Coordinates of C-alpha atoms in Angstrom, one line a residue:
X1 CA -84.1 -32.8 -65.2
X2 CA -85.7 -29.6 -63.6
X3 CA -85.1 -27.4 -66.3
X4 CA -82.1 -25.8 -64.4
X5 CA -79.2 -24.7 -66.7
X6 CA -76.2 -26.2 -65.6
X7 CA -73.3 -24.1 -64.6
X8 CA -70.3 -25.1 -66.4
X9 CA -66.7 -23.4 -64.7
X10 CA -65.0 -20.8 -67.2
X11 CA -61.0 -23.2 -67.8
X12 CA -58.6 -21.8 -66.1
X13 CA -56.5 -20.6 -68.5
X14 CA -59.3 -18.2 -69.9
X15 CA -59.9 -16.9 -67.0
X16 CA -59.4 -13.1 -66.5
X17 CA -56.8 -12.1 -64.2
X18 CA -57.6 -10.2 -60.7
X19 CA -55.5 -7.2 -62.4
X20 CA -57.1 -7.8 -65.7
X21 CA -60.5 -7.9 -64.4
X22 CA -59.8 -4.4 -62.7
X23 CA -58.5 -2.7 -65.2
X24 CA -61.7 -3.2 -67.9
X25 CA -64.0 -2.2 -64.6
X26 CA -61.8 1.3 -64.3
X27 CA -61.9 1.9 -68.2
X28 CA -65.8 1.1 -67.7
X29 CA -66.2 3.9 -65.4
X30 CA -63.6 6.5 -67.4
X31 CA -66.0 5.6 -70.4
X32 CA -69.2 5.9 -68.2
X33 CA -67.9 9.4 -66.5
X34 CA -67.0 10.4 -70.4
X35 CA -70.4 9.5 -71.8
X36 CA -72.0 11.8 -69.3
X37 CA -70.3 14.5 -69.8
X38 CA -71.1 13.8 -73.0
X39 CA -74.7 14.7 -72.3
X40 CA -73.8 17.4 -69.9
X41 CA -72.2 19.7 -72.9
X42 CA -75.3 18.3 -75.0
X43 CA -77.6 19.6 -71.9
X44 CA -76.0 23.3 -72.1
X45 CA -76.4 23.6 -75.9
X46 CA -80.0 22.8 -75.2
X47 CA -80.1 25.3 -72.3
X48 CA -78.6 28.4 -74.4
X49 CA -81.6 27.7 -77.2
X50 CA -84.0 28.0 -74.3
X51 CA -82.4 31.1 -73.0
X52 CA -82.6 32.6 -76.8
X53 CA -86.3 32.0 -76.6
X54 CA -87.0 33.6 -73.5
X55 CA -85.3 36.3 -74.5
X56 CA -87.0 36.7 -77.6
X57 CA -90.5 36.4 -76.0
X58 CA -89.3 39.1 -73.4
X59 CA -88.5 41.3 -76.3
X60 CA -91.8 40.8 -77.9
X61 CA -93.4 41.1 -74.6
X62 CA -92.3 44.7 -74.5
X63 CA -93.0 45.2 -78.3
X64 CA -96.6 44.7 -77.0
X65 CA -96.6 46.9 -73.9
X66 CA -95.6 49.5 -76.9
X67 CA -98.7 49.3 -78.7
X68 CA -102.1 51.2 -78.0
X69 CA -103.3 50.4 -74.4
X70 CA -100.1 48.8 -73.1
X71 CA -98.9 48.5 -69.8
X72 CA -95.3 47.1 -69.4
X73 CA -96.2 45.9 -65.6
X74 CA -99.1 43.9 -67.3
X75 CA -97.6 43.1 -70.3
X76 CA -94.7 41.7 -68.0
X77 CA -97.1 39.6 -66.0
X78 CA -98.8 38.2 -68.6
X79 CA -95.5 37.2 -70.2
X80 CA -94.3 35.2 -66.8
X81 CA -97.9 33.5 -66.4
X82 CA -97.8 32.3 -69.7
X83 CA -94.0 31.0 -68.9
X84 CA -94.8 29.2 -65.9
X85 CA -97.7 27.6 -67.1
X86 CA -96.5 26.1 -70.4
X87 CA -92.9 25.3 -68.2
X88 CA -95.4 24.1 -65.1
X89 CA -92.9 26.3 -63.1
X90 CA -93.7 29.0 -59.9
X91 CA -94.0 32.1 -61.2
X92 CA -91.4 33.2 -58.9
X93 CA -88.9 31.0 -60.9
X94 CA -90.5 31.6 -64.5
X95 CA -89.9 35.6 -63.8
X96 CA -85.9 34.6 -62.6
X97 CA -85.5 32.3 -65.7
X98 CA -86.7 35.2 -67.9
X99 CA -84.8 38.0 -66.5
X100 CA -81.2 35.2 -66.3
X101 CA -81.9 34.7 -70.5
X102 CA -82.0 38.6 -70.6
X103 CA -79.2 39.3 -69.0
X104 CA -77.4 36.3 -71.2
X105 CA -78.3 37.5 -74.2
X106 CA -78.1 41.4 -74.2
X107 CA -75.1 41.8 -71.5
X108 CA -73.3 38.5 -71.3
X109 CA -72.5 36.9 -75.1
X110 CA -69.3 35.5 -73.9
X111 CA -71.4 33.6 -71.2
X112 CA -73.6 32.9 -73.9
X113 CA -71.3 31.5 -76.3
X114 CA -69.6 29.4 -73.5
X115 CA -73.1 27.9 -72.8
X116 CA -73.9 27.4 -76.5
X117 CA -71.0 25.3 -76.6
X118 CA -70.9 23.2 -73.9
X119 CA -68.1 24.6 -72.2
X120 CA -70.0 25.3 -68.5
X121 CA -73.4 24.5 -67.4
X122 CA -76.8 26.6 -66.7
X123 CA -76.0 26.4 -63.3
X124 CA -72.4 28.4 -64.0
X125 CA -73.8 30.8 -66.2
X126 CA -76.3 31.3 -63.4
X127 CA -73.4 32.0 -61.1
X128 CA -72.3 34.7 -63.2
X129 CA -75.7 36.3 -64.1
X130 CA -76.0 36.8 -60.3
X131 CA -73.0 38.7 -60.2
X132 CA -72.7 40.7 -63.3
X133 CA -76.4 41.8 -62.6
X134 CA -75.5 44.2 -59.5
X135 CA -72.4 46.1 -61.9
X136 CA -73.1 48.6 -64.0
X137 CA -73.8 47.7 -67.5
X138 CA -70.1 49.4 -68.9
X139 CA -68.7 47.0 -66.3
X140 CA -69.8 43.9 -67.5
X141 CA -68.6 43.0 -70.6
X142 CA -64.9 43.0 -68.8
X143 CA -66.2 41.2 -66.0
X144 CA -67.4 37.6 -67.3
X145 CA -64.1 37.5 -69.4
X146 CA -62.6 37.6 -65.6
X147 CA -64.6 35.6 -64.2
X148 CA -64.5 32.9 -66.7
X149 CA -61.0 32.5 -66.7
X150 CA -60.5 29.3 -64.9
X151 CA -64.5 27.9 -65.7
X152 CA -63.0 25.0 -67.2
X153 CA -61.8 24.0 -63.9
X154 CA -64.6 25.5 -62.0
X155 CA -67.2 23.7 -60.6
X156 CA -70.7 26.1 -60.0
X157 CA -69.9 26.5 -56.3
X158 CA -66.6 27.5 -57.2
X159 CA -67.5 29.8 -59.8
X160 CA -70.2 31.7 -58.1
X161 CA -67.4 32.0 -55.0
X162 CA -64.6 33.2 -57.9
X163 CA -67.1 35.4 -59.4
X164 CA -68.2 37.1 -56.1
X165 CA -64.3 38.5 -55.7
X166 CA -64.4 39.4 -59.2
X167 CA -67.4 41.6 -59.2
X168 CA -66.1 43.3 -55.6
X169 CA -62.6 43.8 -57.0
X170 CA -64.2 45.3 -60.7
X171 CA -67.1 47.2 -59.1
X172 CA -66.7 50.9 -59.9
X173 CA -68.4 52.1 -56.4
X174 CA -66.3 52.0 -53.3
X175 CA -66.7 48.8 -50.9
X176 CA -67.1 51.1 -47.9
X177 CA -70.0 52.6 -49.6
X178 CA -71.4 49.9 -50.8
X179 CA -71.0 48.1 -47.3
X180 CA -72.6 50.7 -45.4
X181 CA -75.7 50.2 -47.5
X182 CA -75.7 46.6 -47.7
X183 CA -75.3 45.7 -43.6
X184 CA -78.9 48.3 -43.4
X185 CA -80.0 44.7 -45.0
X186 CA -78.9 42.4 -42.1
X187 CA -81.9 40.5 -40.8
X188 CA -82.3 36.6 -39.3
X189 CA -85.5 34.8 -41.0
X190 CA -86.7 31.2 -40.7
X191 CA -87.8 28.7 -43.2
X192 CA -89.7 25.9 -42.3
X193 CA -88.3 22.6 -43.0
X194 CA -90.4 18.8 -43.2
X195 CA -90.6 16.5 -40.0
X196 CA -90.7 19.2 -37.4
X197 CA -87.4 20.7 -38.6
X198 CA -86.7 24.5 -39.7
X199 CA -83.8 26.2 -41.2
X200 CA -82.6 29.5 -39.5
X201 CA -80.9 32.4 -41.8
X202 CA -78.7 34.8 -40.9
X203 CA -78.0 38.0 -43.0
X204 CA -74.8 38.9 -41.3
X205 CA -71.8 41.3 -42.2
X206 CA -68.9 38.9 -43.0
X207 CA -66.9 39.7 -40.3
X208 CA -69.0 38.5 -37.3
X209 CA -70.6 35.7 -39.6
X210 CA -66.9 34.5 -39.8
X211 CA -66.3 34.8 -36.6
X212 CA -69.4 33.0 -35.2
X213 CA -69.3 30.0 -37.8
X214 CA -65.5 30.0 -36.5
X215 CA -66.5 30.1 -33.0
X216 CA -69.2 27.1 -33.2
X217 CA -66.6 24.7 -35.3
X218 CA -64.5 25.6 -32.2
X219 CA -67.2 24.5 -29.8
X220 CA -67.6 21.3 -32.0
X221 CA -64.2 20.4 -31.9
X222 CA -63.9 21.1 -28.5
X223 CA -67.1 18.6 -27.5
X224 CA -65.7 15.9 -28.9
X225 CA -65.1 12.5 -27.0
X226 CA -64.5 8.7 -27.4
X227 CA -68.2 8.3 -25.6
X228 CA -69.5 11.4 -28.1
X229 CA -71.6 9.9 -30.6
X230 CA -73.0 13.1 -32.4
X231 CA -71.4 14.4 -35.5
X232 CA -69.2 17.7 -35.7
X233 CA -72.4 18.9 -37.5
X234 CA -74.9 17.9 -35.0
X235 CA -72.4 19.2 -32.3
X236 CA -72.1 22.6 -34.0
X237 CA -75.9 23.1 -34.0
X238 CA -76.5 21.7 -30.4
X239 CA -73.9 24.8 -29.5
X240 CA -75.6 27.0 -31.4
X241 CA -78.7 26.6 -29.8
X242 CA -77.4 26.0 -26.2
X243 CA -75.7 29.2 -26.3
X244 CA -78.6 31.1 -27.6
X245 CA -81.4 29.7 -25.4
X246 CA -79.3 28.6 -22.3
X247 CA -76.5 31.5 -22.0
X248 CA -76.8 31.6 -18.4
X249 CA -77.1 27.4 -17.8
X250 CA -74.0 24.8 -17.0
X251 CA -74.0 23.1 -20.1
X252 CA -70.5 22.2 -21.9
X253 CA -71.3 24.3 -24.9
X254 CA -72.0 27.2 -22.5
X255 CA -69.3 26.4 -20.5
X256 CA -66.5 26.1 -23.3
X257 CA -67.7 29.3 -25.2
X258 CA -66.8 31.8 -22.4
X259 CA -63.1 30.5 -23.5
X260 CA -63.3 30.8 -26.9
X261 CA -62.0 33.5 -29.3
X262 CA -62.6 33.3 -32.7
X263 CA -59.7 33.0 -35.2
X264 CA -60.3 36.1 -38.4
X265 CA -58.0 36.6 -40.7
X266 CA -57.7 39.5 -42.7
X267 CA -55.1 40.9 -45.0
X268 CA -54.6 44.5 -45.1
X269 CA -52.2 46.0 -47.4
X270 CA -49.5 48.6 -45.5
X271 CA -50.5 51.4 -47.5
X272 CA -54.1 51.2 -46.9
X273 CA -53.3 51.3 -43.2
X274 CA -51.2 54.3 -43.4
X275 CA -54.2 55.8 -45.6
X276 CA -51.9 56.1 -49.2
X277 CA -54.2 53.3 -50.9
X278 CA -57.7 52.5 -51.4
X279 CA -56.8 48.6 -51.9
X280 CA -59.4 46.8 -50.2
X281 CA -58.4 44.3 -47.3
X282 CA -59.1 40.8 -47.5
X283 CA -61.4 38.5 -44.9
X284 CA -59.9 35.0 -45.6
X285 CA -62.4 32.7 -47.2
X286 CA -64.3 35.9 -47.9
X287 CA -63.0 38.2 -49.9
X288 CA -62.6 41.9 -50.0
X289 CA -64.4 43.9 -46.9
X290 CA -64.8 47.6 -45.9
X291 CA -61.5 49.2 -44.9
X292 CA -63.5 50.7 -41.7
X293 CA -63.5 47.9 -40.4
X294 CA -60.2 46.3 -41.7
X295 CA -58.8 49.0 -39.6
X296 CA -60.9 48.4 -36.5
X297 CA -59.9 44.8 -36.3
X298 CA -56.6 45.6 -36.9
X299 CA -56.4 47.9 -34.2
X300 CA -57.8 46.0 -31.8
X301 CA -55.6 42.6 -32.7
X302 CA -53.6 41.3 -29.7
X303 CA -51.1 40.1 -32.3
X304 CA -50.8 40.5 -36.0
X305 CA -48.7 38.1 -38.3
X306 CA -46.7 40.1 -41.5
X307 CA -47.0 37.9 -44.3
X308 CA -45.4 40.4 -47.3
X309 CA -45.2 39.5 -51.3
X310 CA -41.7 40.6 -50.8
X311 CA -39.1 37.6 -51.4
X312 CA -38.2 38.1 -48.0
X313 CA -40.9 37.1 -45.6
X314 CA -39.7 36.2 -42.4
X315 CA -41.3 32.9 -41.9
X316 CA -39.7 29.4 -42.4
X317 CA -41.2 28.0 -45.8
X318 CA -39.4 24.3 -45.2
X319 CA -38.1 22.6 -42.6
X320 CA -36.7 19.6 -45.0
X321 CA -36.2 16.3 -43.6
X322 CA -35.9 17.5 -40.1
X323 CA -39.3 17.0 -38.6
X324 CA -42.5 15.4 -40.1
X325 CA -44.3 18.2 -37.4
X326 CA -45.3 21.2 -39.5
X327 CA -44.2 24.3 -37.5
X328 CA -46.7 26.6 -36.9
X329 CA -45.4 29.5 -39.5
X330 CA -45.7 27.2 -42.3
X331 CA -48.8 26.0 -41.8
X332 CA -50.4 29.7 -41.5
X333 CA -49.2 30.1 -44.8
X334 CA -50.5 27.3 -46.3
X335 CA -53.7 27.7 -44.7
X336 CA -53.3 31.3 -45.9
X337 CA -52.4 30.3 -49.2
X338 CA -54.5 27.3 -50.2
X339 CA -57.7 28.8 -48.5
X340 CA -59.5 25.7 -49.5
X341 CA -59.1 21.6 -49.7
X342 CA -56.9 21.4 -52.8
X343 CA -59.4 18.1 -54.2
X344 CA -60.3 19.0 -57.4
X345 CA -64.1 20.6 -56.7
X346 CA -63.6 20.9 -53.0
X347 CA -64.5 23.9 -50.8
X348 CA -64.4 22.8 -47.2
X349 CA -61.9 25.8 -45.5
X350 CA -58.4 25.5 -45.3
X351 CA -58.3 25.8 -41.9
X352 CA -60.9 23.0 -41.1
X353 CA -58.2 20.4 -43.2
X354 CA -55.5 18.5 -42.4
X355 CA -52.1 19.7 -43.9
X356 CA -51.0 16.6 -46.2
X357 CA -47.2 15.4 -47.7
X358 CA -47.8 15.5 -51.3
X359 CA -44.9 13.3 -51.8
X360 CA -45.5 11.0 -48.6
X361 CA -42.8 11.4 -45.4
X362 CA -42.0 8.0 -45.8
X363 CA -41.1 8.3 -49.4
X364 CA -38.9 11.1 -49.1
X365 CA -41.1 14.7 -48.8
X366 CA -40.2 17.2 -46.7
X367 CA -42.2 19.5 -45.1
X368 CA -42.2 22.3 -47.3
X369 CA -44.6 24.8 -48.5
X370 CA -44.2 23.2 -51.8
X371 CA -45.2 20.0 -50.9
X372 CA -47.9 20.4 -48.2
X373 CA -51.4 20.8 -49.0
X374 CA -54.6 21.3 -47.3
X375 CA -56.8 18.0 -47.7
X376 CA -60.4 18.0 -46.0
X377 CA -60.3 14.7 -44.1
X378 CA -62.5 13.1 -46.8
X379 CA -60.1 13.5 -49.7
X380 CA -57.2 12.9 -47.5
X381 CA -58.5 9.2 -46.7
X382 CA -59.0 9.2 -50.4
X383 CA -55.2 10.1 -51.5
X384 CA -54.0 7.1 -49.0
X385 CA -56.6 4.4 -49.4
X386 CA -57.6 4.8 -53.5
X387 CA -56.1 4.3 -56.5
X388 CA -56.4 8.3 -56.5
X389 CA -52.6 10.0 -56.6
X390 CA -51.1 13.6 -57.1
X391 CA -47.8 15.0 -57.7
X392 CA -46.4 18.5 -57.3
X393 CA -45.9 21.1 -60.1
X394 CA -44.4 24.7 -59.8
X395 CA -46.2 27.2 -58.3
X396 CA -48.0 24.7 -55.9
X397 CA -50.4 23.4 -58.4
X398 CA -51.1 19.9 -58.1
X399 CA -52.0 17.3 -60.5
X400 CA -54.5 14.7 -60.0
X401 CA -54.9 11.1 -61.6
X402 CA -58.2 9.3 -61.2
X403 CA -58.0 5.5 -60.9
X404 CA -59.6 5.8 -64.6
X405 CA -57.1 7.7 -65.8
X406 CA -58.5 11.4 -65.5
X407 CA -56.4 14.0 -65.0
X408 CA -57.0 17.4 -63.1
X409 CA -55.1 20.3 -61.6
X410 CA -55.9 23.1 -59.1
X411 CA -53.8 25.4 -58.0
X412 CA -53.7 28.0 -55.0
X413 CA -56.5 31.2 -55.7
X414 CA -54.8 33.9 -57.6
X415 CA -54.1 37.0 -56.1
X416 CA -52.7 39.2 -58.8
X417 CA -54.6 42.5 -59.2
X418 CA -57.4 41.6 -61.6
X419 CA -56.4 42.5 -65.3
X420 CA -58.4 45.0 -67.2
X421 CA -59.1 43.3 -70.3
X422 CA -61.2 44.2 -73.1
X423 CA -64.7 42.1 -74.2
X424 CA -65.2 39.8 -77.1
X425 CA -67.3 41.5 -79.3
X426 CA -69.4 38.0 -79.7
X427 CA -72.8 39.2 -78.6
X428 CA -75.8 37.4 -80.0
X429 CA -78.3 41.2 -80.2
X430 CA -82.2 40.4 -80.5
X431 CA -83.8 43.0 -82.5
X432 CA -85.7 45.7 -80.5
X433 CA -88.7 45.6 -83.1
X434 CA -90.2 42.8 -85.5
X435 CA -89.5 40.7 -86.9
X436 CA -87.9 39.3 -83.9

């Protein structure tokens, strides 16, 4: 004998079944996934005690710049040192921290309290701090109970994007004001990246940074070949740079672009138009823009599509079962509509998806705006190939089943006027002077 145990075959008749054997692996992961966010709501509670405390030694912070021989500037500096050190943090990020818990505590309790319990993350009530910070202080209190709404479906991406349209729809000032100010801002920096690579931003109005992003994924797509072996990515940023460096050489990107319009499209209510309304237009996957130049792009349009909220609408919302083709109508408006991959959590643009039966072709779906959807080409593989399934409600919200048994919905983005609701009176006030 060497020592070796002996392996000894498990009888058949004890044997766990293929299905069997599959089914305790997908309740492993549902418990797994549960156990996390387990820790996650644990994680946020932990996080709203350390935004109390850097709130509380901001207020005591200024308590001392009070005293005989203060200086708020110095007392302030002193505060964030002593932050970053003890949190081994860039005072850059110690400051942010410090001035986020501020904003929490003295503006934001309903944040707060969501926080406190678990309900979102740091990183969401970061999304809304970001936001609520540039309103004025009568404004806020109404605007994280907006915001919030839908947080339980929201992941932080999503959030900060929701958030964003909230704060321009609530902010008091007009959008043409405050765009006029804002573009004096535009500017194009770089930041230097590891292994010889370097990141290039652009601070763009929203209109022509639509319409170039638009214009390179048009470039991408249009590159693209059986013998092409770089990615839509890598082909986007090869255009990018061929058509800023080589405008006047005979490469295909260069070539390609002098045919190439960008695709924008922007809603703009009648009355506005005709100058009766103040209602700002809307850049699709943007949000609300100046109605300067709503109008100029309107004016200018070689065609413009009428999509009304009227019953009657003038475009053909189902075809049935007489063609698995989606006419081009329909798909406008479900690009229009769904603005984003309907995956729970997914952003990729509408209009870079693929429009997907809910209930398959082959089963029985038509092709109707109630049972299309726009799935990136990641989650549409996923729908056909996983365990993953959906099923469609009223309204066009769909519900998703994990192969655990998790269940999610989205729905299309609302676009009801945004409701002027009062605050919950929950704030969690620090004294202004000791004991604090």
């Amino acid at each position: 004998m060497n020592g070796s145990v002996a392996f000894s075959p498990t009888p058949a008749d004890t044997t766990p079944s293929a299905v069997e054997t599959r089914e305790s692996l997908l309740r492993g992961i549902g418990a797994d996934a549960d156990a996390v966010a387990v820790i996650q709501r644990e994680q946020a509670a932990l996080d709203a005690r350390a935004v109390q405390y850097l709130a509380a030694a901001a207020r005591k912070s200024n308590w001392l710049a009070t005293l005989p021989g203060g200086s708020l500037e110095h007392s302030r500096r002193s505060l964030v040192a002593e932050i970053a050190t003890t949190l081994h943090l860039p005072e850059s990020t110690a400051a942010q921290r410090i001035d986020d818990a501020e904003m929490l505590c003295d503006f934001l309790p309903v944040t707060l309290d969501a926080l406190t319990r678990g309900d979102l993350t740091y990183r969401h009530a970061q999304a809304v701090v970001r936001q609520a910070r540039t309103l004025p202080e009568a404004a806020r209190g109404e605007f994280e109970v907006v915001a919030l709404a839908n947080v339980h479906r929201q992941t932080s991406t999503q959030l900060s994007s929701h958030a964003r349209l909230v704060r321009e729809r609530m902010h008091p000032e007009s959008i043409d004001a405050r765009h006029r100010e804002a573009r004096e801002e535009r500017a194009v920096w770089l930041e230097r990246e590891r292994d010889g690579m370097a990141t290039l931003v652009c601070h763009l109005p929203a209109v022509a940074a639509t319409a170039i992003d638009d214009t390179l994924d048009q470039l991408g797509r249009a590159l693209r070949s059986p013998e092409e072996s770089r990615t839509h990515a890598q082909l986007r940023a090869d255009s990018f740079v061929e058509l800023l460096l080589h405008r006047d050489g005979d490469s295909d990107a260069v070539a390609r672009a002098r045919g190439v319009t960008a695709n924008i499209a922007v809603t703009v209510p009648m009355l506005t138009l005709l100058g009766h309304s103040d209602q700002p237009a809307e850049l699709h996957g943007y949000g609300p823009i100046d109605l300067e130049t709503a109008r100029t792009l309107t004016a200018g349009a070689p065609s413009l599509l009428r999509i009304l909220t009227d019953p009657v609408t003038g475009q053909r919302l189902s075809v049935g079962r007489d063609r698995y083709k989606v006419p081009a109508d329909l798909r406008a408006a479900i690009i229009l509509d769904d603005e984003t991959c309907r995956f729970p959590g997914c952003t990729r643009n509408a209009d870079r998806c693929d429009l997907d039966h809910v209930l398959d072709w082959a089963k029985g779906g038509e092709s109707s705006l109630a049972n299309l959807a726009a799935l990136c080409r990641r989650h549409h593989t996923l729908k056909h190939h996983t365990d993953w399934t959906v099923t469609a409600a009223p309204g066009r919200a769909l519900h998703w089943t994990s192969p655990s048994g998790a269940r999610h919905t989205t729905e299309p983005p609302d676009r009801a006027p945004t409701p002027r609701v009062a605050a919950r009176a929950t704030a969690h006030p620090l004294p202004d002077q000791p004991p604090f």
